[in-house]
Each structure stands twice: as structure tokens, then as C-alpha cells.
Short mmCIF file of C-alpha atoms in Angstrom, two decimals:
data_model
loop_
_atom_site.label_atom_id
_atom_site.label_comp_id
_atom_site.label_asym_id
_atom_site.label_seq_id
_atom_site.Cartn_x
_atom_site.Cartn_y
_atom_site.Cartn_z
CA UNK E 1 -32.63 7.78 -0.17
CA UNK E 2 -32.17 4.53 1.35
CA UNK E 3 -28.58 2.46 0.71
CA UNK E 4 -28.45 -0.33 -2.16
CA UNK E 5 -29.09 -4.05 -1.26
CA UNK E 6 -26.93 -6.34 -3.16
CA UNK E 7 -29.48 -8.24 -4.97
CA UNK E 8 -29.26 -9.07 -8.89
CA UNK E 9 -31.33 -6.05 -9.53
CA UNK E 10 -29.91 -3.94 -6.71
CA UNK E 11 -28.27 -1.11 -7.33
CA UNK E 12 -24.76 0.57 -9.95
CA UNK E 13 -22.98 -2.18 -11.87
CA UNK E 14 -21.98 -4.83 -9.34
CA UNK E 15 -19.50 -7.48 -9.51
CA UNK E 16 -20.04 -9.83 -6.30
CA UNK E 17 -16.56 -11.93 -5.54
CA UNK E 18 -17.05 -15.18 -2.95
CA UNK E 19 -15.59 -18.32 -3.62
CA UNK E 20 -13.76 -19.18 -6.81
CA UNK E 21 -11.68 -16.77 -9.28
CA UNK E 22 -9.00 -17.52 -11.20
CA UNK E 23 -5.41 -16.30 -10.89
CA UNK E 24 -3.44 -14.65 -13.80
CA UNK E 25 -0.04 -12.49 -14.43
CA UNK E 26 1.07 -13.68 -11.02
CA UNK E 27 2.78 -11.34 -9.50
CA UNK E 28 6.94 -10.95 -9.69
CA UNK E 29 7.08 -11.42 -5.50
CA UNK E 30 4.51 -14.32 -5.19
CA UNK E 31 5.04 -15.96 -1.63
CA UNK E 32 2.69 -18.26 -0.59
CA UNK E 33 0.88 -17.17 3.00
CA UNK E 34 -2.14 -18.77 4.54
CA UNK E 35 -4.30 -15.46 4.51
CA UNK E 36 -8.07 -14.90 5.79
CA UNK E 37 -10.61 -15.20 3.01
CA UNK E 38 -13.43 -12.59 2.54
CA UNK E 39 -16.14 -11.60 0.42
CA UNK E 40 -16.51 -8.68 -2.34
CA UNK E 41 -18.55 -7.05 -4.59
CA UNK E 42 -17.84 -4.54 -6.79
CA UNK E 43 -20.39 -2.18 -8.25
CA UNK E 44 -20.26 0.17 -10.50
CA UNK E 45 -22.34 3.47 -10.75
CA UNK E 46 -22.30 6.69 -12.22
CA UNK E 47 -23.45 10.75 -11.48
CA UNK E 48 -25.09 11.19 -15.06
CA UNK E 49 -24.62 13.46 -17.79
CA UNK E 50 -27.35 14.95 -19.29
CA UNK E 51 -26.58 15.46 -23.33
CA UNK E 52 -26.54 11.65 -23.86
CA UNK E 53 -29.15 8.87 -24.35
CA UNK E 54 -26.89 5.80 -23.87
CA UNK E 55 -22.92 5.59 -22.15
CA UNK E 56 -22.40 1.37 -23.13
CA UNK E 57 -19.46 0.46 -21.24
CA UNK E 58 -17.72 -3.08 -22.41
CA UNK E 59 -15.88 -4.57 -19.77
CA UNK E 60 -14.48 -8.44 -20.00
CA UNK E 61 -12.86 -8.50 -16.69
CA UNK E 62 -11.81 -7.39 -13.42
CA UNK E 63 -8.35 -7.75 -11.96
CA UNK E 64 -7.00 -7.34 -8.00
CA UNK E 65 -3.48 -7.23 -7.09
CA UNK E 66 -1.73 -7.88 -3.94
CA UNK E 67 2.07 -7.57 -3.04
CA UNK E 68 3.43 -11.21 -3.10
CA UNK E 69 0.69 -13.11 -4.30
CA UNK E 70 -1.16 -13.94 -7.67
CA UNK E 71 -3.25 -11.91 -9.86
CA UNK E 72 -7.19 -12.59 -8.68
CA UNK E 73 -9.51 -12.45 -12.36
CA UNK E 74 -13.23 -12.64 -12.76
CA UNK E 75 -14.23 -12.69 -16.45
CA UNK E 76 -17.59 -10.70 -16.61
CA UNK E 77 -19.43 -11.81 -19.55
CA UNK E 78 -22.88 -11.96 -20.06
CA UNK E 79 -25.33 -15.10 -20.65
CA UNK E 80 -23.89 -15.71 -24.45
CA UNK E 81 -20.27 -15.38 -23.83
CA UNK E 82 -19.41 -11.92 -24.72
CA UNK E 83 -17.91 -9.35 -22.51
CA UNK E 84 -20.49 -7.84 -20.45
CA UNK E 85 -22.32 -4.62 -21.96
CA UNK E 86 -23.84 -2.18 -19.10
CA UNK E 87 -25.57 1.48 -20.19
CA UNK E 88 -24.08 3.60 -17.58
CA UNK E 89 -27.01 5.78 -17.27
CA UNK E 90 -29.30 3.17 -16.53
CA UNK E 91 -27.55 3.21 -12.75
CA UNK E 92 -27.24 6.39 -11.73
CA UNK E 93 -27.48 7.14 -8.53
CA UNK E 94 -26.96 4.42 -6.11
CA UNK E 95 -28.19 1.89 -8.50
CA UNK E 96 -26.20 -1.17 -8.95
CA UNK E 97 -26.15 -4.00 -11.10
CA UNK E 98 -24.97 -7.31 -10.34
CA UNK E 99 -22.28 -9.21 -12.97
CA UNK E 100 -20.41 -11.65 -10.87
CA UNK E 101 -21.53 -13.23 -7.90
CA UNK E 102 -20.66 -15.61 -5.05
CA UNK E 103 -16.87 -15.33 -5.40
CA UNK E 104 -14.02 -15.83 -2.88
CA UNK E 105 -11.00 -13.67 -2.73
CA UNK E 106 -8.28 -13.04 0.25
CA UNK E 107 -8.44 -10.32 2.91
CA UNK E 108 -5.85 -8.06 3.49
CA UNK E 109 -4.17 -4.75 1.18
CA UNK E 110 -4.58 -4.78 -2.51
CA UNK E 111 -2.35 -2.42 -4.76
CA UNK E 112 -5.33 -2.28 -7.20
CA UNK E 113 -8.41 -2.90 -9.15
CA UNK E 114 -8.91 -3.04 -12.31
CA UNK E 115 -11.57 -3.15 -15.55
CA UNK E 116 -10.39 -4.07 -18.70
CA UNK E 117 -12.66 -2.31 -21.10
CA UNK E 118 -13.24 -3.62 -25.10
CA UNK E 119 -13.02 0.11 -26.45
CA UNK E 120 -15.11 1.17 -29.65
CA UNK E 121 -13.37 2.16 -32.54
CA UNK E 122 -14.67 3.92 -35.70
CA UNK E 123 -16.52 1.29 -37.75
CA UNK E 124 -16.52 -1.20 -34.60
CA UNK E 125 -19.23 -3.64 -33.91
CA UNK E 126 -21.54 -1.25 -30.99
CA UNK E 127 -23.00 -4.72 -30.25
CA UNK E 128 -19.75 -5.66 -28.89
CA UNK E 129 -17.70 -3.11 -28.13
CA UNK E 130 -18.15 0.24 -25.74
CA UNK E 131 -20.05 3.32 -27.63
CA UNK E 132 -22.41 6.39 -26.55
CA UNK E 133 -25.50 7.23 -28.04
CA UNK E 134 -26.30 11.45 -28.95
CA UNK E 135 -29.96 12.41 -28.22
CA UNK E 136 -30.44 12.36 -31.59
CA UNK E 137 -30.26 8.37 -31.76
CA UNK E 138 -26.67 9.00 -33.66
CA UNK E 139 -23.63 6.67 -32.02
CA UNK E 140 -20.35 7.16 -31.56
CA UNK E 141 -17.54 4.91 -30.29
CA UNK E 142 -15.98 4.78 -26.46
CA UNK E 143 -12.45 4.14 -25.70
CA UNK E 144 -10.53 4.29 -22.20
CA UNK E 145 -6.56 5.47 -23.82
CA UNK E 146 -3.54 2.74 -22.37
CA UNK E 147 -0.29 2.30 -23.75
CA UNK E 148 -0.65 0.23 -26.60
CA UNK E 149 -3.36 -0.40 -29.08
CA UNK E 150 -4.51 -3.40 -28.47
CA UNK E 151 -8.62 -2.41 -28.13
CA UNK E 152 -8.22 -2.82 -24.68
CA UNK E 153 -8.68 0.10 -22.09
CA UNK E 154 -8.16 0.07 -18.88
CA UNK E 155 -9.49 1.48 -15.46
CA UNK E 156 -7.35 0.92 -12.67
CA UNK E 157 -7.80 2.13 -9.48
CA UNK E 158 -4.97 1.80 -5.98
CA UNK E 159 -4.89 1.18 -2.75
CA UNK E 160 -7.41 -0.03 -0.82
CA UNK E 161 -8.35 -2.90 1.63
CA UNK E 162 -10.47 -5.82 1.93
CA UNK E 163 -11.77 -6.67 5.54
CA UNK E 164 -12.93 -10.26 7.03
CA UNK E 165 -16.56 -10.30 5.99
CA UNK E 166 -18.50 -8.75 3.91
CA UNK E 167 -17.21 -5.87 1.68
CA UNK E 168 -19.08 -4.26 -0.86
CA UNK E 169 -16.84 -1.53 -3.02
CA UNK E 170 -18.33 0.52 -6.14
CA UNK E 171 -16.64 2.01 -8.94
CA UNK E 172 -17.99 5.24 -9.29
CA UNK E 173 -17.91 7.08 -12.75
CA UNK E 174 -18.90 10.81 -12.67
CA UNK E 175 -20.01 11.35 -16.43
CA UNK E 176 -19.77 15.00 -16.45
CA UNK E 177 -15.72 14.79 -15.78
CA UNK E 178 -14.82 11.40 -17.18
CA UNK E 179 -16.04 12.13 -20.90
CA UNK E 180 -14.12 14.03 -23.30
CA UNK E 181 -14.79 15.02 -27.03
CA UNK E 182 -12.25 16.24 -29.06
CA UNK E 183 -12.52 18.42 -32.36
CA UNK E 184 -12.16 16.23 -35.07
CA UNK E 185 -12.01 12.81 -33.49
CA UNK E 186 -15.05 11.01 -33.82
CA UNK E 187 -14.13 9.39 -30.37
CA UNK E 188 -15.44 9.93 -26.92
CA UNK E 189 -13.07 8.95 -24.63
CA UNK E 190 -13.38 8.45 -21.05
CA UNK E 191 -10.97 9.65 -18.55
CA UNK E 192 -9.93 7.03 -15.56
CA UNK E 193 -9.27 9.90 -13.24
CA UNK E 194 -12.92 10.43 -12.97
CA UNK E 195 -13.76 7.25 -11.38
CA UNK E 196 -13.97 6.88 -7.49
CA UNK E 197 -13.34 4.08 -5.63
CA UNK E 198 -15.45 3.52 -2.44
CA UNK E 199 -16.38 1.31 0.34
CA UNK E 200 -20.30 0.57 1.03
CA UNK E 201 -19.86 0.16 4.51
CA UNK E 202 -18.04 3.15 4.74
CA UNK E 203 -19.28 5.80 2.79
CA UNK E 204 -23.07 7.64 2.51
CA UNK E 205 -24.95 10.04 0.22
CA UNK E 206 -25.71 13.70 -0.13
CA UNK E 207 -29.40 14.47 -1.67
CA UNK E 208 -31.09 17.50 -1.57
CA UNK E 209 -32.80 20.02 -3.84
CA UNK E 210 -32.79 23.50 -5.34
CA UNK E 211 -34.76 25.72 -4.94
CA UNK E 212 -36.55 27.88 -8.40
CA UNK E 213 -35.67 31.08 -6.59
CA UNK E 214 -32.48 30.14 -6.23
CA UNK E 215 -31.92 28.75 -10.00
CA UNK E 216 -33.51 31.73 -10.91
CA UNK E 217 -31.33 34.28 -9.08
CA UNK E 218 -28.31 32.58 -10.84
CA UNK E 219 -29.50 32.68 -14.10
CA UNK E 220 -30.04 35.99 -13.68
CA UNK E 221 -26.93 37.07 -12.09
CA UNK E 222 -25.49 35.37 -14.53
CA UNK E 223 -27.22 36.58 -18.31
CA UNK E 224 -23.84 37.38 -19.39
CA UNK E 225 -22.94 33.73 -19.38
CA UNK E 226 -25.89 32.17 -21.06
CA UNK E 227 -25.23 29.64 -23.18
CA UNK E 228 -25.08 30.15 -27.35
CA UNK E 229 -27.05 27.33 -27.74
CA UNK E 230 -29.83 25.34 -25.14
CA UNK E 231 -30.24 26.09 -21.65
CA UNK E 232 -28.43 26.69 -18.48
CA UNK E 233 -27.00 23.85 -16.87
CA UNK E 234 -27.69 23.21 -13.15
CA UNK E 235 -25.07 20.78 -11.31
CA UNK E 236 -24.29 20.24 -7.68
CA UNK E 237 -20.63 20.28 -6.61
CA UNK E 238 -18.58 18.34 -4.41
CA UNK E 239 -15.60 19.63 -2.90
CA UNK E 240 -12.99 18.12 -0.23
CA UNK E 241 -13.51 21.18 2.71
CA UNK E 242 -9.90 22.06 2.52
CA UNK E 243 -10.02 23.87 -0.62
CA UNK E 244 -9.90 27.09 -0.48
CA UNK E 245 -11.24 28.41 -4.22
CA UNK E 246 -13.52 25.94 -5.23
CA UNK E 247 -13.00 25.00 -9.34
CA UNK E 248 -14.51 23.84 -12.06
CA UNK E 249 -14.18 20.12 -13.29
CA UNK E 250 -10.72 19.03 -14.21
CA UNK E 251 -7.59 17.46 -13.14
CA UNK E 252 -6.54 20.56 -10.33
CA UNK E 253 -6.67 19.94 -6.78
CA UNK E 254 -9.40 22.54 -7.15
CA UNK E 255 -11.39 20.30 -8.89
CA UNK E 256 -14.55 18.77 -7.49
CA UNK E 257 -14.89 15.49 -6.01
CA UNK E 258 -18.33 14.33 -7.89
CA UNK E 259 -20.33 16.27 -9.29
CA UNK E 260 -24.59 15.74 -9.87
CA UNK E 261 -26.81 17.11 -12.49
CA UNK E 262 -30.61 18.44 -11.11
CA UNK E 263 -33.06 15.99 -12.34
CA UNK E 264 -36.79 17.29 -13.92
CA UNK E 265 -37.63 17.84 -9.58
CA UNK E 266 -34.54 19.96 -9.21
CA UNK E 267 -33.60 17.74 -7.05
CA UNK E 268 -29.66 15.94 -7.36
CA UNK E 269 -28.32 12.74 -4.94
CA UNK E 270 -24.32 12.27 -4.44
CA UNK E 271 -23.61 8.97 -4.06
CA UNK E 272 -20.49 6.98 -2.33
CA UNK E 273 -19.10 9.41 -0.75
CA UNK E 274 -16.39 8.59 2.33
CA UNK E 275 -16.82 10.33 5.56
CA UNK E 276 -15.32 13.50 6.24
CA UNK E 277 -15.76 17.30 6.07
CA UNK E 278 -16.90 18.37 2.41
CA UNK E 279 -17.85 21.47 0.87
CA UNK E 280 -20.92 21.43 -1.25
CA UNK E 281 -21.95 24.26 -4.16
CA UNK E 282 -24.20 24.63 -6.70
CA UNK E 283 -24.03 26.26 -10.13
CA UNK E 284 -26.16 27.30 -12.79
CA UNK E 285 -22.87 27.66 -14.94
CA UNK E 286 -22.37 23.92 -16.03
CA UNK E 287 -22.29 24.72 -19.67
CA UNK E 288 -19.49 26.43 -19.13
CA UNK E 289 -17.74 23.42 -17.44
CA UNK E 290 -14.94 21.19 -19.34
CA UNK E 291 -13.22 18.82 -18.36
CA UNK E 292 -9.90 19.96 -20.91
CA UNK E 293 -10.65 23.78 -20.02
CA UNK E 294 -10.44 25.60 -17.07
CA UNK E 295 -12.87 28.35 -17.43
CA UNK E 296 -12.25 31.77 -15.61
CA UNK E 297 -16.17 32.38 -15.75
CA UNK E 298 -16.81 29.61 -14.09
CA UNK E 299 -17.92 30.10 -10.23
CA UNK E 300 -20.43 28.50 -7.77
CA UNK E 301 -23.78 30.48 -6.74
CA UNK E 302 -24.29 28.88 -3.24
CA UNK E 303 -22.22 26.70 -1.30
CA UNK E 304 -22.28 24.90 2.13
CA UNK E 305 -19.91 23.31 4.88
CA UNK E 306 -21.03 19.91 5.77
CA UNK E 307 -19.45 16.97 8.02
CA UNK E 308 -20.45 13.93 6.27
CA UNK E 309 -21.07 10.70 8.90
CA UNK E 310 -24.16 9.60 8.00
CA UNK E 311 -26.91 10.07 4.76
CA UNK E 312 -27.57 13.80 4.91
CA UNK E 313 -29.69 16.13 2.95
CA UNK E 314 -28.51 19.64 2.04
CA UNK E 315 -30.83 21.89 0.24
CA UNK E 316 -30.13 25.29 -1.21
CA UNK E 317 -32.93 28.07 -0.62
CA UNK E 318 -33.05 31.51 -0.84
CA UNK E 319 -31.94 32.78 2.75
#
């Protein structure tokens, strides 16, 4: 796969910052420093989810925060005004979609990032505010939970640094962990802890395929575990390499970094991913995987060490 060039139709939801922005909420310590300024763009993407037609995330603006200085703000709204409206699942991958460009911002250490998101709410406007859409063309709305209840969710993310030059950092959402339906809430909500922060210049992808002998030993290893209703699901796994039981998704240190669903090629891509040592799995049993439950059925079929410094591919075939 090649890596995303910044360009309005480039690649996961993108929000360029070089030359303007407006401060807000300053900050308690504000000192004022001459510092180095930089560029940014932010881009949000997501690994998909495959039981949905449409994921509309809402967001009206973006937020940094530094120790000691002011509160940097980019309203992202689209060409009438309103907060800007991005289907998740139209950039998947390492797609990226540009919202604000050609803004300027400091170098140096920022506490955090964050999207405020205009959640949906029964009987909401799905024009304007966030919402999925079922296979079956029914909707339903899409809220991020804060304290308050105010409409507004947020996604904040901490720690991490802007360099002299050129920086390019994505919010990553991994669908299959982030969203949550509850019995009896007509609500999808969408969990923070399932978005990634990472560096462009720093990070690479994992692509790869499976094999049908290997989907098909796991399915039938596995006919205990078939699901009540539709298919098996097939997901690649992501794990940091220090864990020692790999688990299913959730909020456990055994929990998978990202996650990636086959596509119709059984093939998957990992996206965004920072260098290190990883461990990578796949799974026939991602029906079974919640992110409220940890299920004991649960296990990976194949897995595989890997040392990521570059793009790599990793493929899982029968031995």
C-alpha cells in the first residue's frame, strides 16, 4: 500500500494546521515565550466495522493544549457553516480527508488534542448531528459520553509533540472497539479509548492476506462457536509483543492495539501503526468479540512476531 499524500482528497479525515487559529480557554499558567512555529495536520481514519452502512461523525472543532500558553482552536465546518459531517467508513484504511488547511500552530509538547463532537440524540436532526446507519437503511443516533449534557462529546487524546516542519498526525478510530450498543438504549455510543493517536512520519502499515485454507481450518476447528445468526467473522489482530495471552477487544492490557476486518479479497491493511515489536493474530471468532464482554471462547487461530520499521506485509498460510 503506498502512504497518504496530504491533498484535499488524500487520505482519513484530515485537519491541516499552518498559519492562523484562534486561541480559546487560555490556559491557567499562560506565559508568553517566543516559541518555533510548525505545521500540522490532523487526519482522521478508521479500521471498519462491517455490520454498518454509514458511522457520520459531527465534529465542530479541534482543540491543542500546551503548558503555559493559550488554547489553539480550528472550527471545522463545512462550506454552509455547520459543523463538519464525515462518514467514517468512507476512509478506511489510510484514507484521509482534508477539513482545515494551511494553519500555523507552535512547536514544542502539547498535553492534548481534542474533537468536540455534536452527538445525536433520539429525535435529533441526522443532518446535523452524529448518527450510524444499520444495513437495513434504519438510523440511529451517535454520542461520545462527557460529564455534562450539553450535546457535546468529546475525544481527547495526551501527550504528544509537534516538531519544526512538517507534521502530519491522524486520529485513528478502530470501529470494531470504539462502538457500543446497549440493550434498550437506542444509542450507539462511541468509546474514546478506541482512538489512536499517531505520527505520519513516524509510523507504517501492516497488510497482508488470509489464506481460504486457513479461514477454513478455523471455522472448522471452531463449529462449536458458530454464530446463531450470519456468518463467521474474520478480523486481524494487533497486539503490543509484550503480551503474553493475547485478548479479545476491550479495555485490558490484553486487549489489541487495532484491529482489521478481511475485506471480499480476504485481504485486511493496519494502518498508523508506531514502530516497534508487535504481535499479529488472526481469528475467525470475531462474532464472539465485545467490546463490554470479555469472552472466554474467544482465542486467535494464527499469530506472528513482527518488528515493525518500515510498511510490511504479513500473510497467514497454511504451513
Amino acid at each position: 500500500m503506498h502512504k497518504p499524500v496530504l491533498t484535499a482528497i488524500a487520505s482519513a479525515m484530515i485537519l491541516a494546521a499552518c498559519g492562523g487559529g484562534s486561541g480559546s480557554d487560555s490556559n491557567d499558567n499562560n506565559t508568553s515565550q517566543p516559541t518555533q512555529k510548525t505545521t500540522v495536520s490532523v487526519g482522521v481514519s478508521d479500521a471498519a466495522v462491517n455490520n454498518l452502512a454509514e458511522v457520520n461523525l459531527v465534529i465542530q472543532r479541534l482543540t491543542f493544549r500546551a503548558s503555559g500558553k493559550e488554547d489553539v482552536t480550528f472550527d471545522t465546518l463545512d462550506a454552509q457553516g455547520n459543523p463538519m459531517k464525515i462518514n467514517l467508513l468512507e476512509y478506511t484504511g489510510d484514507d484521509i480527508y482534508l477539513v482545515v488547511n494551511d494553519q500555523e500552530i507552535d512547536a514544542g509538547d502539547y498535553e492534548w488534542i481534542r474533537a468536540d463532537v455534536v452527538n445525536g440524540s433520539v429525535g435529533s436532526n441526522f443532518d446535523f448531528t452524529s448518527s450510524v446507519r444499520f444495513l437495513d437503511g434504519s438510523q440511529a443516533p451517535l454520542a461520545v459520553t462527557r460529564k455534562g449534557n450539553d450535546g457535546v462529546g468529546e475525544i481527547q487524546l495526551n501527550n504528544f509533540s509537534l516538531n519544526e516542519g512538517e507534521n502530519q498526525i491522524v486520529l485513528e478510530f478502530d470501529l470494531n472497539k470504539a462502538l457500543l450498543k446497549r440493550t434498550n438504549d437506542d444509542t450507539v455510543y462511541l468509546k474514546p479509548t478506541a482512538v489512536r493517536l499517531e505520527n505520519l512520519l513516524t509510523s507504517f502499515e501492516i497488510e497482508g492476506m488470509v489464506s481460504e485454507s486457513v479461514k477454513n481450518a478455523c471455522v472448522a476447528d471452531n463449529a462449536d462457536l458458530a454464530p446463531l445468526v450470519g456468518e463467521y467473522k474474520h478480523v486481524v489482530y494487533l497486539y503490543k509483543a509484550d503480551v503474553a495471552v493475547p485478548g479479545d477487544i476491550s479495555d485490558e492490557d490484553s486487549a489489541p492495539v487495532a484491529t482489521a476486518n478481511l475485506d471480499a479479497e480476504s485481504e485486511y491493511e493496519i494502518a498508523f501503526i508506531g514502530s516497534g515489536d508487535y504481535k499479529v493474530g488472526y481469528s475467525c471468532l470475531g462474532h464472539l468479540d465485545d467490546a463490554e464482554t470479555i469472552d472466554a471462547d474467544f482465542g486467535l487461530y494464527q499469530t506472528k512476531d513482527v518488528t515493525l520499521t518500515q510498511d510490511i506485509e504479513v500473510n497467514f498460510e497454511i504451513n
